[in-house]
Amino acid sequence: MVRLLILLILFNVQSTLAKASTYLTPVEKASVSLILKAGNDVGLLSELAQKVYNSSLQLPQVEVVDSFEQFIEKQKSLDLFDHYSLEQISYEQLYPLLKSKKYLSTSSKVQNKIDIYVKNRDAQIKRMYDSVVFFSLASLRQADFDSVKGFKQSMTAQLETTIEHYSAQLSQSQTAQSVMLAKIIKLYFKALPSGQKAEIFYRLIQLPLDSKPMEIFLTMIQNSGPQLQKLVQIVGRRDDIPEDFKLVFQKLESQVKPVPWWQVVQLLKAEKINLNDFTYFEKKPLGVGTMAQTHRAQLKGAQGERNSIVVRFLKPDIETKLAMDHEILSRISLEIDSDPDLKKFQLPSLAQLVDDLHGSIAEELHLDQTLKNQGRAKTVYTSKEIFNYANQKNEISFQVPSVHLFGENSKLMSQDLVFGKKPAKEFGEYAVIYPDLYRAVSEKVAELWIEQAFFKSGFFHADLHQGNILASVSDHEITVNILDFGMTGELNRQLRESALLVSLGIKLENSQLIAKHFLNLAKADSKQLSYVDFLKLVKSKVQQNKQSPQAEQSLEAWTLWALDQGLELHYEFLKLNRGLAAIQSMMQDSKSVLTFEGLAQTISLRNKKYFSQLILKEPLLKTGDYSGILGLLLPQKQTQAAPQILQCRKLFSP
């Protein structure tokens, strides 16, 4: 009996020895997919075994290819495996692939490449033999399904072993965030339903056999749920996360798994949208996010005009996946919060973070609210000014595209088409001529965000990462388009004033100011610590920071500390911290040395009246504090100009 080995690729370091990328054959992929789809259905597995066995007895079909690249595409079988999930792909689509093929070419040069590829692949599989799970479906007998059970157990065990390997590697740095993230990933993948684990295996078998470990890890995260992806994006921005993992988490913002074209067509039909009403509707997505996807299109007008737009829609079944994720993360967060290994780091409650994050993500499900948010953003963020960089002067224009809902059930959103690239890519092309351009623009984006959030409207984009910005450089101006307002926040005057005064209290090491305004930032309907009790904790924290010069004194660090003390902070303020983390990540990527506190100081000077009124009406700030405040706001060389400082101080005299 001819035996068919079905390989599952949970790779090890040996697999990187191959010189060129090699893949499982379509026969192997189809066989593994059939096993995964069959589950524990004994009758179906028996039928599959017979089909595989019958196919193995047949002579290979000969297929002629014109080039080596065409041969590789045949091995990948992207037209089938890349366009369907395990659940969506049918048995009828997989059965024809069970027939093995032999690829020939009329070109001796191409044939030689094919022969070398096959030889290398076989040698590589032999090297990997001890590190892969294998199973011979063709050898099954009608009553012998113990091996199937063993295969399924091995599949689950291998997945958990692989995740444990990554978790151990992630936690090696022994920093608070990396250890917590490692435990989240380990427990999350262990708790995934068997169907989702099978989907991950289905995606892994599409990868090259010589994939690097981090490419495999990225694939596993890409095929997890939306809330985990958002969570690792947030935590993964921290400086203490190992660099290789940080790069994986950053890629999630730009390499999310797309919805295939056939499914997009289904969605358009359900919304009674006729593709003939468009001059073109691009099949390749313009952008793919965790929750939504966009396509470029051109709509025909009633008078023959053509309107170039971007069509945006929520991914199918995203609500179901979000609910699954929230249930898993809520359950494991309780275990993580009580973990003694993490208690020593005094981290904030993960359970609360999971709930708050779920609330933020759930907002994106409501397209009508996104429409309102983007309309508000258009009035708030649209601006133009002259700015300097590298001894150059140019105009920078901030824009927000207009959006509209359409379709029978209003599940589609159209946005004015704008042009540009992600900041790192666009400004990277000018790095040789203007090395400071990216840094200067990222600081301008941060200034706009901070000024609106703290000093003006209170409105802010809660997820302003690279994927939500399109930038373009021309001779007359630099254009920055801000996109995707599914997650936004708004601080009322009391919240933004308290946020500023907490920041000021941190700088002045004023325990009373910190305690009072952190309590003002707390939820109104929750039971909080008393002012006296919380003040004791703050005083102790301030004293510890004085004794440890390396202690982080940022608003974000203090917020995490306050949460760990049991303070339930206002939902909008927590969203602000999330938005702030995204802004800081972009600034770090652009090599900016400015901090939120430094930018807030600059913006305070631009809003002197607002800031003066804020500190004058705060009873915990005395006249003696004003010189210290002024010293924080003004550059050192300016504070040495005595006559000017005396004049400014008069503004703050009682």
XYZ file of C-alpha atoms in Angstrom:
654
model
C 0.000 0.000 0.000
C 1.301 3.428 -0.948
C 1.540 5.625 2.127
C 0.851 9.349 1.950
C 2.662 11.420 4.566
C 0.795 14.486 5.612
C 3.065 17.069 7.154
C 2.127 19.801 9.564
C 4.678 22.566 9.783
C 5.412 23.609 13.302
C 8.909 24.608 12.353
C 12.189 24.647 14.166
C 15.504 26.367 13.527
C 16.666 23.582 11.199
C 14.088 24.630 8.634
C 15.949 27.853 7.925
C 18.830 25.890 6.397
C 17.133 25.608 3.034
C 18.451 27.961 0.367
C 15.116 28.688 -1.309
C 11.535 28.740 -0.082
C 9.804 25.382 -0.345
C 6.177 24.473 0.325
C 3.950 21.550 1.110
C 2.447 20.216 -2.099
C -1.229 20.876 -2.920
C -1.882 17.168 -2.219
C -0.405 17.477 1.286
C -2.259 20.717 1.982
C -5.553 19.271 0.798
C -5.086 16.104 2.879
C -4.337 18.048 6.067
C -7.273 20.383 5.381
C -9.630 17.430 4.979
C -8.518 15.956 8.307
C -8.982 19.292 10.054
C -12.441 19.761 8.530
C -13.618 16.235 9.380
C -13.206 16.782 13.104
C -14.273 13.673 15.003
C -16.750 12.424 12.397
C -15.690 8.752 12.137
C -17.811 8.030 9.085
C -16.495 11.039 7.219
C -12.905 10.182 8.084
C -13.458 6.678 6.728
C -14.753 8.124 3.476
C -11.801 10.510 3.264
C -9.358 7.689 3.905
C -10.766 5.746 0.971
C -10.603 8.769 -1.321
C -6.995 9.487 -0.394
C -6.077 5.853 -0.818
C -7.746 5.622 -4.234
C -5.964 8.791 -5.342
C -2.609 7.434 -4.182
C -2.995 4.409 -6.509
C -3.355 6.580 -9.574
C -0.415 7.693 -11.672
C 0.511 11.375 -11.215
C -1.086 13.775 -13.639
C 1.397 15.633 -15.827
C 1.080 19.392 -15.975
C 3.254 21.618 -18.139
C 4.490 24.935 -16.738
C 6.113 27.767 -18.682
C 8.307 29.114 -15.909
C 9.692 28.240 -12.505
C 7.626 31.062 -10.989
C 4.473 29.457 -12.372
C 5.519 26.146 -10.802
C 5.951 27.842 -7.393
C 2.508 29.457 -7.694
C 1.072 25.995 -8.364
C 2.712 24.765 -5.148
C 1.249 27.634 -3.147
C -2.282 27.163 -4.584
C -3.119 30.691 -3.442
C -6.213 30.871 -5.639
C -7.856 28.357 -3.313
C -6.174 28.276 0.093
C -5.564 32.007 0.409
C -9.135 32.927 -0.524
C -11.000 30.614 1.824
C -10.876 29.914 5.524
C -10.980 26.290 6.675
C -14.683 26.680 7.420
C -15.434 28.237 4.015
C -13.478 25.839 1.813
C -15.612 22.875 0.713
C -14.837 19.174 0.426
C -15.673 19.403 -3.271
C -12.937 22.019 -3.700
C -10.372 19.876 -1.877
C -11.060 16.462 -3.430
C -9.557 17.286 -6.881
C -6.300 18.311 -5.205
C -5.789 14.780 -3.861
C -4.557 13.699 -7.278
C -0.799 14.062 -7.284
C 0.854 15.924 -10.148
C 4.186 15.902 -11.882
C 5.291 19.253 -13.277
C 7.277 19.401 -16.497
C 8.583 22.217 -18.626
C 9.623 22.425 -22.275
C 12.530 24.573 -21.094
C 15.484 22.534 -19.851
C 16.568 25.464 -17.686
C 13.165 25.628 -15.998
C 13.007 21.849 -15.642
C 16.411 21.853 -13.985
C 15.182 24.404 -11.434
C 12.091 22.293 -10.739
C 14.205 19.161 -10.248
C 16.545 20.980 -7.840
C 13.552 22.385 -5.941
C 11.990 18.906 -5.525
C 15.313 17.426 -4.418
C 15.889 20.224 -1.869
C 12.318 19.972 -0.576
C 12.583 16.230 -0.028
C 15.896 16.685 1.798
C 14.434 19.453 3.908
C 11.442 17.333 4.914
C 13.821 14.543 5.872
C 15.736 16.982 8.114
C 12.470 18.154 9.655
C 11.142 14.620 10.137
C 11.695 14.544 13.903
C 10.194 17.988 14.454
C 6.922 17.694 12.543
C 3.670 15.962 13.287
C 2.915 13.375 10.622
C 0.003 11.092 9.968
C -0.768 8.544 7.267
C -4.417 8.963 6.363
C -4.165 6.404 3.549
C -3.324 3.649 6.037
C -6.547 4.031 7.987
C -8.808 1.020 8.334
C -12.565 1.175 8.805
C -12.326 0.557 12.536
C -8.894 2.079 13.269
C -9.447 5.661 14.314
C -7.202 5.762 17.354
C -4.521 7.231 15.125
C -6.923 10.038 14.176
C -7.469 10.814 17.822
C -3.725 10.750 18.334
C -3.259 13.101 15.405
C -5.720 15.592 16.851
C -4.106 15.407 20.264
C -0.688 15.903 18.677
C -1.982 18.899 16.748
C -3.221 20.563 19.943
C -0.102 19.612 21.887
C 2.202 20.955 19.159
C 0.310 24.233 19.011
C 0.566 24.690 22.772
C 4.243 23.689 22.746
C 4.958 26.236 20.014
C 3.164 29.003 21.914
C 4.995 28.084 25.116
C 8.266 28.452 23.200
C 7.337 31.974 22.076
C 6.001 32.872 25.524
C 9.231 31.764 27.174
C 11.258 33.764 24.657
C 9.079 36.846 25.174
C 9.376 36.742 28.966
C 13.168 36.272 28.998
C 13.722 40.000 29.524
C 11.801 39.699 32.822
C 10.237 43.137 32.396
C 6.695 43.679 33.639
C 5.009 44.162 30.259
C 6.825 41.323 28.482
C 6.099 38.807 31.262
C 2.423 39.798 31.343
C 2.120 39.651 27.555
C 3.780 36.229 27.462
C 1.232 34.867 29.938
C -1.667 36.427 28.019
C -0.570 34.797 24.760
C 0.060 31.398 26.380
C -3.296 31.235 28.187
C -5.220 32.721 25.263
C -4.099 30.144 22.703
C -4.668 27.345 25.196
C -8.258 28.538 25.709
C -9.085 28.902 22.006
C -11.888 26.644 20.720
C -10.711 23.641 18.708
C -12.181 25.104 15.518
C -10.030 28.225 15.835
C -6.940 26.117 16.542
C -7.659 24.113 13.391
C -7.928 27.384 11.455
C -4.479 28.412 12.698
C -3.030 25.075 11.530
C -4.757 25.553 8.205
C -2.975 28.906 7.823
C 0.387 27.541 8.951
C 0.456 24.896 6.231
C 0.309 27.661 3.620
C 3.643 29.123 4.791
C 7.016 28.254 3.256
C 8.764 25.369 5.004
C 11.729 27.673 5.633
C 9.696 30.384 7.346
C 11.470 32.242 10.116
C 10.140 31.788 13.656
C 8.736 35.320 13.852
C 6.903 34.858 10.541
C 5.185 31.829 12.048
C 4.347 33.740 15.218
C 2.897 36.609 13.170
C 0.664 34.147 11.287
C -0.624 32.728 14.568
C -1.438 36.199 15.923
C -3.004 37.272 12.609
C -5.438 34.373 12.874
C -6.399 35.046 16.463
C -9.335 37.244 17.453
C -9.641 41.037 17.031
C -9.440 41.949 20.714
C -6.214 40.017 21.286
C -4.715 41.720 18.220
C -5.652 45.153 19.584
C -4.339 44.232 23.034
C -0.912 43.098 21.798
C -0.686 46.193 19.571
C -1.145 48.388 22.653
C 1.139 46.492 25.047
C 3.603 45.722 22.241
C 4.420 49.427 21.818
C 6.203 49.486 25.171
C 9.970 50.007 25.153
C 10.600 46.975 27.361
C 9.160 44.504 24.815
C 11.922 42.572 22.957
C 12.580 44.147 19.566
C 11.726 41.116 17.402
C 8.338 40.753 19.102
C 7.718 44.489 18.905
C 8.217 44.318 15.129
C 5.624 41.528 14.903
C 3.078 43.576 16.857
C 3.767 46.622 14.681
C 3.180 44.535 11.551
C -0.315 43.742 12.834
C -1.207 47.352 12.007
C -0.394 46.800 8.332
C -0.462 43.037 7.678
C -3.890 41.995 8.883
C -5.562 39.103 7.068
C -7.851 40.501 4.302
C -11.404 39.519 3.437
C -11.225 37.681 0.052
C -12.828 39.200 -3.044
C -15.595 36.602 -3.392
C -16.780 37.512 0.102
C -16.628 41.238 -0.699
C -18.901 40.557 -3.684
C -21.340 38.737 -1.383
C -21.435 41.738 0.928
C -22.047 44.149 -1.960
C -24.898 41.976 -3.250
C -26.466 41.817 0.223
C -26.416 45.630 0.246
C -28.017 45.730 -3.251
C -24.903 47.343 -4.719
C -24.386 46.706 -8.438
C -20.757 46.585 -9.536
C -21.866 47.928 -12.936
C -22.522 51.260 -11.190
C -18.756 51.638 -10.797
C -16.197 52.494 -13.440
C -13.905 50.242 -11.427
C -13.924 48.560 -8.025
C -10.449 47.298 -7.174
C -10.296 43.704 -5.995
C -7.107 44.222 -4.026
C -7.825 45.947 -0.695
C -6.462 49.435 -0.224
C -6.223 48.862 3.509
C -6.948 46.034 5.931
C -7.516 46.628 9.630
C -8.415 44.431 12.556
C -12.095 45.328 12.248
C -12.600 46.796 8.769
C -11.332 46.760 5.181
C -11.198 49.361 2.409
C -11.192 49.216 -1.411
C -10.595 51.940 -3.956
C -13.454 52.481 -6.416
C -14.877 55.009 -8.868
C -18.624 55.565 -8.856
C -20.525 56.637 -11.966
C -22.663 59.733 -11.442
C -26.141 60.359 -12.870
C -24.734 63.016 -15.248
C -21.770 60.907 -16.345
C -19.382 62.342 -13.769
C -16.959 60.046 -11.982
C -16.421 60.154 -8.241
C -13.295 58.452 -6.891
C -13.962 57.004 -3.446
C -12.747 54.495 -0.885
C -15.342 51.923 0.200
C -15.065 50.759 3.818
C -16.934 47.904 5.515
C -16.750 45.857 8.700
C -15.402 42.345 8.281
C -18.000 39.549 8.151
C -18.668 37.810 11.511
C -16.518 40.369 13.337
C -19.117 40.654 16.131
C -18.998 36.882 16.766
C -15.195 36.864 16.830
C -15.118 39.876 19.132
C -17.529 38.152 21.559
C -15.359 34.990 21.525
C -12.240 37.006 22.244
C -13.829 38.986 25.051
C -15.061 35.814 26.765
C -11.593 34.214 26.614
C -9.675 37.322 27.660
C -12.109 38.097 30.494
C -11.628 34.581 31.847
C -7.835 34.449 31.618
C -7.409 38.026 32.904
C -8.696 36.907 36.324
C -6.023 34.205 36.409
C -3.320 36.650 35.325
C -4.377 39.308 37.862
C -3.935 36.748 40.674
C -0.645 35.350 39.326
C 2.036 35.711 42.060
C 4.788 36.080 39.428
C 3.089 39.230 38.160
C 2.033 40.632 41.539
C 5.607 41.777 42.202
C 5.416 44.130 39.197
C 2.362 45.937 40.639
C 0.656 46.036 37.258
C -2.835 47.487 36.796
C -5.796 45.143 36.611
C -5.817 43.289 33.287
C -9.514 42.475 33.765
C -10.349 46.173 33.793
C -8.108 46.826 30.784
C -9.834 44.010 28.864
C -13.291 45.407 29.654
C -12.316 48.960 28.719
C -10.627 47.790 25.526
C -13.698 45.759 24.587
C -15.827 48.863 25.009
C -13.510 50.850 22.746
C -13.403 48.187 20.039
C -17.164 47.630 20.186
C -17.616 51.299 19.248
C -16.191 50.481 15.810
C -19.147 48.183 15.137
C -21.424 51.215 14.861
C -20.776 52.810 11.473
C -23.295 55.580 12.152
C -21.198 56.681 15.142
C -18.010 56.486 13.049
C -19.734 58.789 10.553
C -20.452 61.332 13.311
C -16.931 61.006 14.705
C -15.338 61.707 11.332
C -17.601 64.692 10.777
C -16.522 66.078 14.136
C -12.875 65.341 13.359
C -13.148 67.276 10.105
C -13.999 70.445 12.008
C -11.400 69.814 14.737
C -8.323 68.527 12.908
C -8.476 70.403 9.592
C -5.730 73.038 9.750
C -2.817 74.535 7.868
C 0.338 76.269 9.064
C 3.935 77.058 8.182
C 6.603 75.015 9.961
C 10.379 74.735 9.885
C 12.601 71.673 9.607
C 16.294 71.238 8.709
C 16.622 74.945 7.820
C 13.659 74.534 5.456
C 10.249 76.158 5.600
C 7.098 74.576 4.234
C 3.351 74.508 4.712
C 1.800 71.526 6.489
C -1.864 70.765 5.891
C -3.915 68.451 8.128
C -7.037 67.022 6.473
C -9.857 64.594 7.292
C -11.736 63.054 4.318
C -15.534 63.275 4.147
C -17.496 60.024 4.634
C -21.031 58.795 3.856
C -23.029 55.626 4.571
C -24.662 53.729 1.721
C -26.175 50.349 0.866
C -29.603 48.918 1.673
C -28.635 48.262 5.308
C -26.100 51.110 5.568
C -23.263 48.616 6.111
C -20.958 50.339 3.639
C -19.113 53.611 4.056
C -17.700 55.730 1.250
C -14.828 58.118 1.851
C -13.309 60.715 -0.446
C -10.236 59.229 -2.100
C -7.022 60.759 -0.777
C -3.476 59.964 -1.799
C -0.408 59.338 0.276
C 1.636 56.727 2.109
C 2.199 55.771 5.704
C 4.490 58.357 7.351
C 7.490 56.043 7.796
C 7.422 55.101 4.102
C 6.636 58.544 2.651
C 9.162 60.484 4.731
C 11.682 57.654 4.493
C 11.950 58.415 0.767
C 13.187 61.921 1.653
C 15.475 60.822 4.497
C 18.704 61.486 2.585
C 17.715 65.064 1.653
C 15.665 65.924 4.742
C 16.640 63.517 7.552
C 14.572 65.440 10.121
C 11.356 65.606 8.092
C 9.693 62.532 9.583
C 10.551 63.637 13.096
C 9.302 67.184 12.515
C 5.979 66.043 11.038
C 5.348 63.437 13.754
C 5.878 66.147 16.374
C 3.388 68.382 14.534
C 0.832 65.550 14.495
C 1.402 65.075 18.237
C 1.040 68.809 18.889
C -2.270 68.948 17.033
C -3.551 65.894 18.907
C -2.457 67.142 22.349
C -3.698 70.704 21.825
C -7.186 69.522 20.868
C -7.367 66.853 23.570
C -6.169 69.013 26.476
C -6.592 72.683 25.596
C -9.364 73.112 23.046
C -12.205 70.788 21.999
C -11.266 67.799 24.175
C -11.824 65.564 21.118
C -9.145 63.007 20.173
C -8.449 60.079 17.853
C -8.008 57.084 20.190
C -5.939 54.944 17.803
C -3.778 57.256 15.705
C -1.118 54.778 14.645
C 0.778 54.676 11.319
C -1.998 52.758 9.567
C -4.459 55.606 10.158
C -2.326 58.332 8.560
C -1.604 58.989 4.889
C 1.102 61.559 4.179
C 2.342 63.093 0.955
C 5.134 65.556 0.197
C 5.020 68.111 -2.614
C 6.898 71.312 -3.402
C 4.200 73.598 -2.035
C 2.994 71.641 1.018
C 3.118 68.507 3.146
C -0.323 66.916 3.431
C -1.302 64.688 6.358
C -4.647 62.900 6.030
C -6.024 61.466 9.277
C -8.289 58.436 8.790
C -10.550 55.915 10.538
C -12.387 57.522 13.429
C -14.032 54.330 14.634
C -12.394 54.859 18.022
C -12.447 58.380 19.399
C -12.814 60.037 22.766
C -13.757 63.375 24.203
C -12.759 64.931 27.510
C -15.102 67.459 29.048
C -13.499 70.556 30.553
C -13.263 69.071 34.041
C -11.520 65.914 32.809
C -8.961 67.688 30.639
C -8.191 70.241 33.359
C -7.669 67.457 35.898
C -5.455 65.566 33.428
C -3.282 68.669 32.992
C -3.126 69.304 36.739
C -2.138 65.690 37.434
C 0.703 66.136 34.921
C 1.690 69.400 36.573
C 1.550 67.773 40.009
C 3.878 65.008 38.801
C 6.389 67.594 37.566
C 6.168 69.649 40.791
C 6.128 66.485 42.965
C 2.973 67.919 44.571
C 1.261 64.931 46.190
C -1.929 66.813 47.052
C -2.382 68.002 43.470
C -1.818 64.500 42.084
C -4.212 62.840 44.537
C -7.014 65.388 44.135
C -7.086 65.359 40.361
C -6.606 61.626 39.925
C -9.748 61.261 42.033
C -11.436 63.835 39.750
C -10.531 61.554 36.823
C -12.251 58.568 38.436
C -15.625 57.126 37.430
C -18.462 58.973 39.114
C -20.548 55.863 39.784
C -17.849 53.680 41.350
C -16.662 53.270 44.904
C -13.280 54.959 45.174
C -10.545 55.369 47.738
C -10.998 58.312 50.074
C -8.857 61.379 49.460
C -6.986 60.825 52.735
C -6.171 57.165 51.948
C -5.203 57.865 48.353
C -3.054 60.853 49.382
C -1.012 58.557 51.659
C -0.358 56.240 48.721
C 0.611 59.144 46.454
C 3.006 60.606 49.047
C 4.688 57.221 49.382
C 4.958 56.939 45.570
C 6.448 60.446 45.241
C 8.994 59.639 47.945
C 9.947 56.373 46.220
C 10.436 58.211 42.925
C 12.707 60.765 44.606
C 14.878 57.959 45.913
C 14.929 56.244 42.508
C 15.997 58.695 39.770
C 15.321 56.026 37.132
C 11.615 55.808 38.001
C 9.363 56.707 35.077
C 7.551 59.968 35.774
C 5.207 60.070 32.789
C 1.438 60.531 32.986
C 1.051 57.045 31.503
C 3.242 55.445 34.202
C 1.342 57.216 36.960
C -1.981 56.189 35.415
C -0.925 52.540 35.450
C 0.104 52.938 39.067
C -3.227 54.561 40.010
C -5.154 51.720 38.381
C -3.127 49.208 40.373
C -4.130 50.992 43.592
C -7.742 50.173 42.779
C -8.704 53.533 41.311
C -11.403 53.106 38.643
C -10.616 55.836 36.153
C -13.057 57.459 33.765
C -13.506 55.557 30.512
C -12.676 58.611 28.361
C -9.444 59.203 30.264
C -8.377 55.586 29.726
C -9.057 55.981 26.007
C -6.917 59.108 26.119
C -4.032 57.048 27.478
C -4.474 54.555 24.667
C -4.389 57.359 22.096
C -1.366 58.850 23.808
C 0.471 55.508 23.579
C -0.153 55.409 19.792
C 1.129 58.990 19.406
C 4.248 58.257 21.462
C 4.920 55.128 19.393
C 4.916 57.171 16.181
C 7.237 59.767 17.731
C 9.658 57.074 18.847
C 9.607 55.558 15.377
C 10.512 58.960 13.911
C 13.442 59.266 16.383
C 11.876 62.209 18.196
C 13.298 62.837 21.666
C 10.307 64.912 22.761
C 7.941 63.521 25.364
C 4.265 64.195 25.981
C 5.259 66.381 28.917
C 7.667 68.381 26.750
C 5.061 68.965 24.054
C 2.444 69.874 26.670
C 4.804 72.537 27.995
C 5.218 74.041 24.509
C 1.478 74.024 23.913
C 0.827 75.563 27.352
C 2.820 78.610 26.253
C 0.651 78.877 23.116
C -2.429 78.781 25.332
C -1.214 81.156 28.035
C -4.652 82.517 28.936
C -6.193 79.064 29.332
C -3.252 77.738 31.346
C -3.030 80.874 33.522
C -6.702 80.635 34.438
C -6.289 76.934 35.175
C -3.494 77.353 37.704
C -4.858 80.567 39.237
C -8.155 78.931 40.200
C -6.473 75.835 41.692
C -6.313 76.383 45.488
C -3.581 73.756 45.952
C -1.189 75.909 43.908
C 0.302 78.759 45.912
C 2.048 81.913 44.775
C 5.366 80.275 45.585
C 4.657 77.537 43.049
C 4.343 79.919 40.112
C 8.065 80.447 39.574
C 8.523 76.676 39.514
C 5.709 76.317 36.995
C 7.235 79.025 34.837
C 10.590 77.289 35.016
C 8.953 74.120 33.717
C 7.317 75.885 30.816
C 10.133 78.101 29.585
C 13.418 76.859 28.093
C 16.374 77.217 30.449
C 18.010 80.034 28.507
C 14.810 82.095 28.767
C 14.396 81.578 32.500
C 17.777 83.280 32.999
C 16.452 86.555 31.575
C 15.459 88.127 34.891
C 13.510 91.213 33.676
C 11.298 89.089 31.402
C 10.624 86.555 34.140
C 9.683 89.249 36.617
C 7.144 90.613 34.153
C 5.665 87.154 33.600
C 5.477 86.456 37.315
C 3.318 89.509 37.805
C 0.651 87.760 35.776
C 0.399 85.117 38.485
C 0.498 87.352 41.547
C -2.597 87.189 43.743
